[in-house]
Coordinates of C-alpha atoms in Angstrom, one line a residue:
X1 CA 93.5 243.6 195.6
X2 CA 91.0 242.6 198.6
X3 CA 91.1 238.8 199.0
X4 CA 89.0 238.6 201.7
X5 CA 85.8 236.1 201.4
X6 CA 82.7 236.7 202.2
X7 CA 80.9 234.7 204.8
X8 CA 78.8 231.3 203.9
X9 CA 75.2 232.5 204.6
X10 CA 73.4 229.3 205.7
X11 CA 70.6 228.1 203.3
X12 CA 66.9 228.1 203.8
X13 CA 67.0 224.5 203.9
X14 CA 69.8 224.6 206.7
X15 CA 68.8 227.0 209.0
X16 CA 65.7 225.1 210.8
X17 CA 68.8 222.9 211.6
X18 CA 71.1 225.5 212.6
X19 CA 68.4 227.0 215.2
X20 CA 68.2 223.6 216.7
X21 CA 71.5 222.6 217.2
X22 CA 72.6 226.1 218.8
X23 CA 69.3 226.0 220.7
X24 CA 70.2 222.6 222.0
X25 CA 73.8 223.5 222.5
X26 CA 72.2 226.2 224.6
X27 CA 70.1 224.1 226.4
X28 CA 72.6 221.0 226.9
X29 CA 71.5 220.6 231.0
X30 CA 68.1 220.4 230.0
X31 CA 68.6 217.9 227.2
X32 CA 71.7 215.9 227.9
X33 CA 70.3 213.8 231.0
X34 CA 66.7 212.8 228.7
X35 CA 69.1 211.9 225.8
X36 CA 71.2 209.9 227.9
X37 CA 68.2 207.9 229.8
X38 CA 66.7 207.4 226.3
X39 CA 70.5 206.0 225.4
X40 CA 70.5 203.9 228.6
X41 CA 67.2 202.4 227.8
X42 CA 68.1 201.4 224.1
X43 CA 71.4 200.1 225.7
X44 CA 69.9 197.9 228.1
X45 CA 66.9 196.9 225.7
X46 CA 69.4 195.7 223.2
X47 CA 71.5 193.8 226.1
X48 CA 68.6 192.1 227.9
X49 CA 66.9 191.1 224.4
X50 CA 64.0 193.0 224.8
X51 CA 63.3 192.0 228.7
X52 CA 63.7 195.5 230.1
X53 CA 60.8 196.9 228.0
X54 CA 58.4 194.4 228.5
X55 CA 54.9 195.4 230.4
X56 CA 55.8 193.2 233.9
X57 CA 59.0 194.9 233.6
X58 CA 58.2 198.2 233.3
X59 CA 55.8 198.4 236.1
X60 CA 58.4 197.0 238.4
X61 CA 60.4 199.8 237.2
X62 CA 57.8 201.9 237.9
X63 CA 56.8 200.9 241.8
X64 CA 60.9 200.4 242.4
X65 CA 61.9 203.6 241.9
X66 CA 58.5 205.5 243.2
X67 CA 59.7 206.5 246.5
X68 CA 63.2 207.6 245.1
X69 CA 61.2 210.1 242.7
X70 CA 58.7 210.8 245.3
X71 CA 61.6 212.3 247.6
X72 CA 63.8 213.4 244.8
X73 CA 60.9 215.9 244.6
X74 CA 61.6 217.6 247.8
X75 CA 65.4 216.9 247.9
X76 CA 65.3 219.4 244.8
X77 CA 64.4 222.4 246.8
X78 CA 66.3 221.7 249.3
X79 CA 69.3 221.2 246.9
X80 CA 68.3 224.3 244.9
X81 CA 68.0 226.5 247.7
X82 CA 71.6 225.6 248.6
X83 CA 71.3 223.0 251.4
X84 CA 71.5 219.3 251.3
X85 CA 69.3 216.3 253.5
X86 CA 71.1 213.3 254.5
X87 CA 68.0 212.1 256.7
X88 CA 65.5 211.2 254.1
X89 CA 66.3 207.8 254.2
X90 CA 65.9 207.0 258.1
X91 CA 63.1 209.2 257.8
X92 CA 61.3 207.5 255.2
X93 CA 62.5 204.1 257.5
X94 CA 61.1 206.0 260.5
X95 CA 57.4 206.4 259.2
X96 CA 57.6 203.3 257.8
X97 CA 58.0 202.0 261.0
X98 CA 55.6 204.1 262.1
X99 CA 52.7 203.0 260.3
X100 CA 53.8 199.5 260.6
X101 CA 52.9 200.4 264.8
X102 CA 49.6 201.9 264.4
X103 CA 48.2 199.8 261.4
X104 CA 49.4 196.7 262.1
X105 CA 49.8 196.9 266.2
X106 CA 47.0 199.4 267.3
X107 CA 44.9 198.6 264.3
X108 CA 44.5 202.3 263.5
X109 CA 42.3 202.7 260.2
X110 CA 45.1 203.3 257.3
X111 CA 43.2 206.7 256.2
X112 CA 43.9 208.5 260.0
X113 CA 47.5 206.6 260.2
X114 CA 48.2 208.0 257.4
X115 CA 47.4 211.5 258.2
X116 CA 49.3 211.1 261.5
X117 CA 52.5 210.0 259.5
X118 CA 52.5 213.0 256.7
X119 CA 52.0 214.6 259.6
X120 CA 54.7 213.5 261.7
X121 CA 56.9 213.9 258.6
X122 CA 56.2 217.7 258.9
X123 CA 57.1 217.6 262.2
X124 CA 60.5 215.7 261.4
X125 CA 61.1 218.1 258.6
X126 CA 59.9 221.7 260.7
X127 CA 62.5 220.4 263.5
X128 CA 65.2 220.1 260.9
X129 CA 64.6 223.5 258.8
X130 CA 64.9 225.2 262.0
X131 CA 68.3 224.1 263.2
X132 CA 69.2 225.2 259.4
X133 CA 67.0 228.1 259.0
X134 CA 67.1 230.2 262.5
X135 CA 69.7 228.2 264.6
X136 CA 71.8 228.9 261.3
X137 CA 73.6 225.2 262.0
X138 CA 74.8 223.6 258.4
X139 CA 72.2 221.6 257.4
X140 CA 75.1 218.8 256.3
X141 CA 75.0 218.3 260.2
X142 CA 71.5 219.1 261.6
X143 CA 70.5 216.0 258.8
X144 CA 73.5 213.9 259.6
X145 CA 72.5 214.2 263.1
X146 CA 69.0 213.1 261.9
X147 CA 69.4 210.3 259.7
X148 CA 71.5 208.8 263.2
X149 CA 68.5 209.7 265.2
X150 CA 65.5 208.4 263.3
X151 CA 67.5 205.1 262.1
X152 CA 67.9 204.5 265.8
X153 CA 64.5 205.5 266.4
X154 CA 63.1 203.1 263.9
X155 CA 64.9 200.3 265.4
X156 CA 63.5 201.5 268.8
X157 CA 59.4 201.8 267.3
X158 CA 59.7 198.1 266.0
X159 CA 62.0 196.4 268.6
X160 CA 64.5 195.2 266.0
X161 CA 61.7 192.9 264.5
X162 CA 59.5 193.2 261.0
X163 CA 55.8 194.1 261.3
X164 CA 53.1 192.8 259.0
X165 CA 51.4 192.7 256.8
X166 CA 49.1 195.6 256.4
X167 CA 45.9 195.9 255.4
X168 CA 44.6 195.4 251.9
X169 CA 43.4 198.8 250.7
X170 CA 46.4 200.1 252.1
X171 CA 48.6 197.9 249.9
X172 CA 46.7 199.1 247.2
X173 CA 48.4 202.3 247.5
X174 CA 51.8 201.3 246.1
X175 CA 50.6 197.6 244.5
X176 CA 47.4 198.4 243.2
X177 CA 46.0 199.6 239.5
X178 CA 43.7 201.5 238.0
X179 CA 40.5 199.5 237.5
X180 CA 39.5 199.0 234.5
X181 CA 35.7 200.0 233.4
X182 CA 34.8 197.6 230.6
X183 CA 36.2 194.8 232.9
X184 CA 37.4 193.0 229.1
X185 CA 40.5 190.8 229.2
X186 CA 43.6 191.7 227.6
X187 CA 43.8 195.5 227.3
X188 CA 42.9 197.8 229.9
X189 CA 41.0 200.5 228.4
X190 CA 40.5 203.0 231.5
X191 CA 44.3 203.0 231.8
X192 CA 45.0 203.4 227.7
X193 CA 42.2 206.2 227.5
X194 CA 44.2 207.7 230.8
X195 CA 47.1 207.6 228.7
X196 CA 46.3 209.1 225.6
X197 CA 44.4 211.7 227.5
X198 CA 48.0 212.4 229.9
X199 CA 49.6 212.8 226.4
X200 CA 47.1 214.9 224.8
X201 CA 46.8 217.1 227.5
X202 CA 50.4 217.8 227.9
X203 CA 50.6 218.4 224.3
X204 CA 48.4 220.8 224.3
X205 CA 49.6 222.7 227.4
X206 CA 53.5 222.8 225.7
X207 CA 51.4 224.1 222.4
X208 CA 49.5 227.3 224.0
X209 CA 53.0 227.7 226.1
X210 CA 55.2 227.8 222.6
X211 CA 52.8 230.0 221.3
X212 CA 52.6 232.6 224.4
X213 CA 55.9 232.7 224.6
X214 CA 56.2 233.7 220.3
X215 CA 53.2 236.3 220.9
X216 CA 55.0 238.3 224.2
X217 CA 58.5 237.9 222.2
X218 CA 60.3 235.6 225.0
X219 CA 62.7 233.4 223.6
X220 CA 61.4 230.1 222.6
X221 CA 62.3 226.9 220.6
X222 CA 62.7 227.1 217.1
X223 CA 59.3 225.9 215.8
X224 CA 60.1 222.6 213.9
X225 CA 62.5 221.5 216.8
X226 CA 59.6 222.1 219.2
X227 CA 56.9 220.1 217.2
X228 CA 59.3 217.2 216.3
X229 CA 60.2 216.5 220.5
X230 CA 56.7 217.7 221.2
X231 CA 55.3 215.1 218.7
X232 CA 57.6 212.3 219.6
X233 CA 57.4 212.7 223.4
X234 CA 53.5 212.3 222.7
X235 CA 54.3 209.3 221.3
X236 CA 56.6 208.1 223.6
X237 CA 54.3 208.5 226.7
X238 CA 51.3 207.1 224.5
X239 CA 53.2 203.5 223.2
X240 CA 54.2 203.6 227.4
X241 CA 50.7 203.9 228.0
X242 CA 50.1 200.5 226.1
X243 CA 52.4 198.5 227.7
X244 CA 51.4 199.2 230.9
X245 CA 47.7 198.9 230.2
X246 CA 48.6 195.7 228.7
X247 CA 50.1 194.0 231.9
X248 CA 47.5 195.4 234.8
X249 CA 46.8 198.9 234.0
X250 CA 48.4 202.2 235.3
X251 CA 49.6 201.6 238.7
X252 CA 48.1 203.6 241.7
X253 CA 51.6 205.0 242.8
X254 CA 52.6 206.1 239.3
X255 CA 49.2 208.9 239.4
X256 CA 50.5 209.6 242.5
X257 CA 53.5 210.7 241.2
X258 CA 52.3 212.3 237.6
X259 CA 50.5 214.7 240.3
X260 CA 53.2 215.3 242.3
X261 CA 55.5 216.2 239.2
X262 CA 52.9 218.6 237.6
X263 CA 52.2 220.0 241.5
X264 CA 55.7 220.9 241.8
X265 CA 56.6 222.0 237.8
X266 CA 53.9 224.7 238.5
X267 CA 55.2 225.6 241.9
X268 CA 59.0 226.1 240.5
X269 CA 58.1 227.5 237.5
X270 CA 55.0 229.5 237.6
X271 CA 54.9 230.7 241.6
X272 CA 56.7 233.7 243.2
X273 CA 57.8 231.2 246.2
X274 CA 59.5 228.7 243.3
X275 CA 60.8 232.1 242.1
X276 CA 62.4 232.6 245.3
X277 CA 63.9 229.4 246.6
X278 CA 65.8 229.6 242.6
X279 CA 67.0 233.4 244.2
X280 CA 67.6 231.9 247.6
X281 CA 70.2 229.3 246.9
X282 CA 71.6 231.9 243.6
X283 CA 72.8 234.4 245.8
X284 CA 71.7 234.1 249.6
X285 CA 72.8 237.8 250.5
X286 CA 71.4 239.4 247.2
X287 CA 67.7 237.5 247.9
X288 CA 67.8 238.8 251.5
X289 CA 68.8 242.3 250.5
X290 CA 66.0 242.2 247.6
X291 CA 63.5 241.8 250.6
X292 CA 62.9 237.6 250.5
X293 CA 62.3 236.1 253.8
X294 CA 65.2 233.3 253.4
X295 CA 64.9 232.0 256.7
X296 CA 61.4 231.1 256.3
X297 CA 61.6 230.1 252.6
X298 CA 64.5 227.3 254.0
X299 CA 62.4 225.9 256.9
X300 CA 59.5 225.2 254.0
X301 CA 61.8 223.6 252.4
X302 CA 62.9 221.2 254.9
X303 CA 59.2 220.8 256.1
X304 CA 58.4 220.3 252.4
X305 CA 61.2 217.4 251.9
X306 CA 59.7 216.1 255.3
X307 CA 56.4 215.1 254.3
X308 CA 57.7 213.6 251.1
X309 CA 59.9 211.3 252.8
X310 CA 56.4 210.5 254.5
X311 CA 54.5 209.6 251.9
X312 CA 57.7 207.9 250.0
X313 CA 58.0 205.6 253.6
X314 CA 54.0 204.9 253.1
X315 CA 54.7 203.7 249.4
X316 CA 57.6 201.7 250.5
X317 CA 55.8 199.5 253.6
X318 CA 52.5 199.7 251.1
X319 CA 54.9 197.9 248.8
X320 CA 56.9 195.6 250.9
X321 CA 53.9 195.1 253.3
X322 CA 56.4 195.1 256.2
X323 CA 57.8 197.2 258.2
X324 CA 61.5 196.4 258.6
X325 CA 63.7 198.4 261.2
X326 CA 66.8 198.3 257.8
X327 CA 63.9 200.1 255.7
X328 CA 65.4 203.0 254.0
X329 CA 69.0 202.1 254.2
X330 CA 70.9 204.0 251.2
X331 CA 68.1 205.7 250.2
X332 CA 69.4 209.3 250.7
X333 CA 72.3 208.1 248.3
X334 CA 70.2 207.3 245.3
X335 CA 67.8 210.5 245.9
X336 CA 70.7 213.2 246.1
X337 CA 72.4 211.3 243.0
X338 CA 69.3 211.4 241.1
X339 CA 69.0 215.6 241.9
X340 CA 72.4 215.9 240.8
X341 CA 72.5 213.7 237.6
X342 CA 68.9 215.3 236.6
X343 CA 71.3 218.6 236.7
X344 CA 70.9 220.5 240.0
X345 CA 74.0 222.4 240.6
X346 CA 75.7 221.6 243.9
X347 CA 76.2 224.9 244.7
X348 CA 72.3 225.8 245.0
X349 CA 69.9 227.7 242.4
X350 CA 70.1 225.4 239.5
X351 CA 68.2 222.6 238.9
X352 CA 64.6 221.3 237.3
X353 CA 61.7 219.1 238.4
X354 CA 61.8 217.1 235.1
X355 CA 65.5 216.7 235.6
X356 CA 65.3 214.7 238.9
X357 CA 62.7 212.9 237.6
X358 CA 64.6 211.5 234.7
X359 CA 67.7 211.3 237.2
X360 CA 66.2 208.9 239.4
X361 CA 65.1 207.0 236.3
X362 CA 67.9 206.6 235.1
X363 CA 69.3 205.4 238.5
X364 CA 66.7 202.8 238.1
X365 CA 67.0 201.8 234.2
X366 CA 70.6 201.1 235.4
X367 CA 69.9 199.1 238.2
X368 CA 67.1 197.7 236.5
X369 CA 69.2 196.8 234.0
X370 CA 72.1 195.8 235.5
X371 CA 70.2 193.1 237.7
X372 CA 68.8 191.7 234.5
X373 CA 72.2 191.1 233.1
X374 CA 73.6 189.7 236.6
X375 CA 76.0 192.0 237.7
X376 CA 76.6 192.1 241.2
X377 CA 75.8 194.8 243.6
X378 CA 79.8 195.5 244.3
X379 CA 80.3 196.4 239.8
X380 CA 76.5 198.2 240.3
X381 CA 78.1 200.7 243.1
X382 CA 81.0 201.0 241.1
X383 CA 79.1 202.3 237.8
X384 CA 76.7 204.1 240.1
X385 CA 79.4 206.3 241.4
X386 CA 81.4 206.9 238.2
X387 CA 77.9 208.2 236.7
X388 CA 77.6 210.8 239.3
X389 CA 81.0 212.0 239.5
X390 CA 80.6 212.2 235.5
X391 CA 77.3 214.2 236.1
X392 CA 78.7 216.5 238.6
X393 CA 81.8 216.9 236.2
X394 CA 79.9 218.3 233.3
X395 CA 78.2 220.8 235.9
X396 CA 81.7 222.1 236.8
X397 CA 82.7 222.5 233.4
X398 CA 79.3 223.9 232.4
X399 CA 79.9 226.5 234.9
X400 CA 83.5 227.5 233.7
X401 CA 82.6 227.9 230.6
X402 CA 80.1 230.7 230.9

């Protein structure tokens, strides 16, 4: 007699379920770090009796950690195409230092000042990516060597003094809002309508993409999973929107960034040279043979990361409205961590703009947090380094398993 069972077929009612828990299981880089920020925001809400999720709050949370996601940017295509930058700090200290000069000094208009710094930053970043790219020198040395040089360099521009303040509609770059229209008190309408209209827009976009992607048979999300975190990341980004519109608005620096991200989603994920830099730092030898120009793809990726550390050491003297020759001190640590706990491999080809963007946010939720509850700076190092090691763990064992 055959005693063999058949298997349990899953009910109608189960399956939707079924399809989202493999698909999440399949997916866990992607979704693991925005579950855990959303975990370390409820953790810290809860501790800090509401404070870290008040408006005044958030938008220091917001202008604090600009810079770090303004950089992390770059320091993801440089990660991803297998190389790493230990100068984006000194560098982003360096054009600080340099604006501070020619605003505050030569009393350059901020518009051209800036110009020359992006552009300087190019420069920086062109010098670097050619010592790594052509000259074939790791890059671990060619940036060591540079954050050396431009922290002395800084010193050198400003004479080991601060230099300030800048001018006003330069501040306004990093420490200035959205004005609002109606000019009412209480909530700011231009920034809540921006909102909503952020959210709608990016709803729709992920819509027509799910729906592409069913009509030319490409994998996708199952459908019910893919309208629930559709649906509640709407949400999510539209209650945000209130918040912030009723403190002072949508800060200047936080457009900045929403373009940056969506500039650099499209070019990893819908441009033949994103394409590339993903087959650059997979398989060096296998991207060359297939015809890619990887010399030339690495030195944009250093002059890319270049300018960015630009524009975050504008955001950071716009903020501070001083130039200090210690500006930038550490910040290559918190930028690399962010890549890394967003879920860039260290190894080069893996990695996602979303994921250094929540990265760095969650770097800053903790250290957000953490100052709230008055922990000192030694126990915040500590916790900061167990969370990376733990990040770069899971990418290790993610890898062994396949």
């Amino acid at each position: 007699m055959n005693s063999t069972t058949p298997h349990a077929t899953p009910s109608p009612a189960a399956a939707p379920r079924t399809l989202a828990l493999e698909h999440i299981k399949h997916n866990f880089r992607e979704y693991g770090m925005l579950i855990t920020l959303v975990a370390i925001m409820a953790f810290f809400q809860y501790m800090t009796g509401g404070t870290l999720m008040q408006p005044l709050n958030l938008t220091n949370l917001i202008l604090q950690n600009s810079y770090i996601v303004i950089m992390a940017l770059g320091m993801l295509l440089v990660i991803v195409a297998g190389h790493i930058d230990l100068s984006v700090g000194s560098v982003c200290g360096f054009i600080g230092a340099l604006a501070g000069v020619l605003m505050v000094q030569h009393q350059w208009h901020f518009v051209p000042a800036m110009l020359a710094c992006l552009l300087c930053g190019g420069l920086i970043g062109a010098m670097q990516g050619w010592f790594v790219a052509f000259s074939r020198i790791p890059s671990f040395i060619v940036t060591l060597a540079g954050m050396l040089v431009f922290k002395g360099l800084a010193m050198t521009l400003l004479a080991g003094q601060s230099v300030g303040p800048f001018p006003d509609a330069f501040q306004r770059l990093s420490s200035g809002f959205i004005p609002d229209i109606s000019g009412a008190p209480g909530l700011r309408l231009t920034s809540m309508a921006l909102g909503l209209a952020l959210a709608a827009a990016l709803t729709v976009v992920a819509v027509r993409g799910h729906a592409n992607r069913i009509k030319h048979g490409v994998r996708a999300e199952p459908t019910l999973f893919f309208l629930a975190k559709t649906a509640l990341f709407a949400a999510l980004l539209s209650y945000l929107s209130y918040l912030l519109a009723s403190y002072k608005g949508l800060p200047n620096v936080l457009i900045v960034m929403a373009l940056l991200i969506m500039l650099y989603e499209f070019i990893t994920s819908r441009t033949t040279i994103g394409r590339r830099i993903y087959a650059l730092g997979g398989n060096e030898k296998a991207a060359k043979l297939s015809g890619i120009k990887t010399e030339r793809l690495t030195f944009y990726a250093f002059v890319n990361m270049g300018v960015l550390a630009a524009l975050a050491g504008l955001v950071f003297v716009a903020r501070l409205n001083t130039a200090t020759p210690k500006a930038g001190l550490g910040f290559e640590l918190d930028v690399i961590a962010a890549c890394f706990i967003g879920g860039a491999s260290a190894s080069g080809g893996v990695g996602k703009v979303m994921g250094a963007v929540i990265g760095a946010f969650v770097m800053g939720v903790m250290n957000n947090g953490m100052s709230i509850l008055g922990i000192g700076i030694d126990y915040q190092q500590v916790i900061k380094g167990v969370v990376l090691l733990a990040a770069v763990l899971v990418d290790v064992y993610n890898k062994n398993k396949v």
